[in-house]
Amino acid sequence: MDLGDEVKTAVETGAPVVAVESSMINRGLPHPESLSAVREASAAIRGGGAVPAVIGILAGRIKVGMDEREQEALASANDVAKVSRRDLAMVIAEGGYGATTVASSMICAGLAGIPVFVTGGIGGVHRGFEATMDVSADLEELARTNVAVVCAGAKAILDLPRTLEYLETKGVPVLGYGTDDFPAYYAPSGLPVDRRFDKADAVARVMKAKWDLGIGGGVLVVNELAADDALDAATLDGYVKEALKQAEAEKVSGKAITPFVLERLNALSGGEVMKAGKSAVRNNAATAAAIAKAYAALRANGEHP
Ligand code: PSU
Ligand code: MN
């Protein structure tokens, strides 16, 4: 694993850092919007007083803190694998290129000593999981790796009530940042979070208390939806149903299903979904920076929560 110079110094000195996933670059959004989403997230992290650490796999090495040239290379390379926990060892052994999901980004952030990570939305329990057993490795990672994940909830392509049940079973606290509602990325879901917090310091105290107690695993922070990110829930539901129908008709399954359905959603909404998604990632990044700052301050003071 290699750390970018700026990230390395920040980690060593206990300065706030926010890890950023690269699935957004290669899978989540079409090129070149994907690159600008990561650039904007990085700018929002800097604006919030933290150092961005974009994570990806380049020629068989994990890079934590990819620079713009490396991000560009990952966006334009052929044969970039979608890398989750399962895929990490294989892509590294082969010397390949990989875009990291929430699960594998959490692993790399944890290895690099970065406790805060930002993304758009997490994977979860898929609709129809009773038949397919399709549950994202993101949930299992949240159960075991000590990293706080800041996101806009999970997309309505998933079974959200069961996703929350799974998180409860695995002991992952779901914190609403300025919201009582677990957001479905572009629209409120109507499902409650475990607890609402309005200040970054309060979130940092939950992280510290959990880890000081030796309760391993992540903390999920879902960010309040900005009014201009929200799409009409009924319209969105129509797109989701249509996208899932197309996935079924084309017999898409396994790791391909999430990228396929996200791409269909973008196309069906004429780009609306992408616009809202980019804005959500920016907002999540600003929140993540505030939390990273608060957590770094708590740690520096050696304060008991
Ligand atoms: N949800 C989104 N956008 C994304 C993803 C999920 O709204 O880009 C990506 C993330 O990288 C997430 C991954 O970790 O998909 C989950 O894939 P799977 O369901 O195959 O675990
Ligand atoms: Mn899956």
Short mmCIF file of C-alpha atoms and ligand atoms in Angstrom, two decimals, residues 21 23-24 28 82 84 100-103 121-124 126 136-138 155 185 254-255 258 262, ligand 1:
data_model
loop_
_atom_site.label_atom_id
_atom_site.label_comp_id
_atom_site.label_asym_id
_atom_site.label_seq_id
_atom_site.Cartn_x
_atom_site.Cartn_y
_atom_site.Cartn_z
CA GLU A 21 -13.88 5.73 -2.72
CA SER A 23 -16.02 3.22 -7.49
CA MET A 24 -17.51 6.61 -8.20
CA GLY A 28 -20.90 4.98 -10.15
CA LYS A 82 -14.92 -3.34 -9.40
CA SER A 84 -14.99 -5.36 -3.10
CA THR A 100 -12.81 0.30 -4.69
CA THR A 101 -16.33 -0.08 -3.29
CA VAL A 102 -17.41 0.99 0.18
CA ALA A 103 -16.31 -2.38 1.60
CA GLY A 121 -24.55 5.59 -1.00
CA ILE A 122 -23.76 2.21 0.52
CA GLY A 123 -24.72 -1.19 -0.86
CA GLY A 124 -27.30 -3.19 1.07
CA HIS A 126 -31.14 -6.34 -2.53
CA SER A 136 -23.71 -6.32 -0.36
CA ALA A 137 -20.37 -6.99 1.31
CA ASP A 138 -20.58 -3.32 2.40
CA LYS A 155 -30.48 3.83 -3.05
CA TYR A 185 -30.11 8.99 -1.56
CA GLY A 254 -23.82 -10.75 -9.00
CA LYS A 255 -21.42 -7.83 -8.82
CA THR A 258 -25.47 -2.48 -8.82
CA LEU A 262 -27.35 2.77 -11.41
N1 PSU B 1 -24.65 2.86 -4.50
C1 PSU B 1 -24.64 4.01 -5.17
N2 PSU B 1 -23.58 4.31 -5.97
C2 PSU B 1 -22.51 3.47 -6.06
C3 PSU B 1 -22.53 2.26 -5.32
C4 PSU B 1 -23.60 2.00 -4.56
O1 PSU B 1 -25.60 4.76 -5.10
O2 PSU B 1 -21.56 3.76 -6.77
C5 PSU B 1 -21.33 1.36 -5.38
C6 PSU B 1 -20.49 1.57 -4.11
O3 PSU B 1 -19.13 1.47 -4.45
C7 PSU B 1 -20.91 0.39 -3.24
C8 PSU B 1 -21.10 -0.68 -4.29
O4 PSU B 1 -19.96 0.05 -2.27
O5 PSU B 1 -21.72 -0.01 -5.38
C9 PSU B 1 -21.94 -1.82 -3.80
O6 PSU B 1 -21.91 -2.87 -4.73
P1 PSU B 1 -22.44 -4.34 -4.35
O7 PSU B 1 -23.93 -4.18 -4.18
O8 PSU B 1 -22.08 -5.21 -5.52
O9 PSU B 1 -21.75 -4.70 -3.09
#
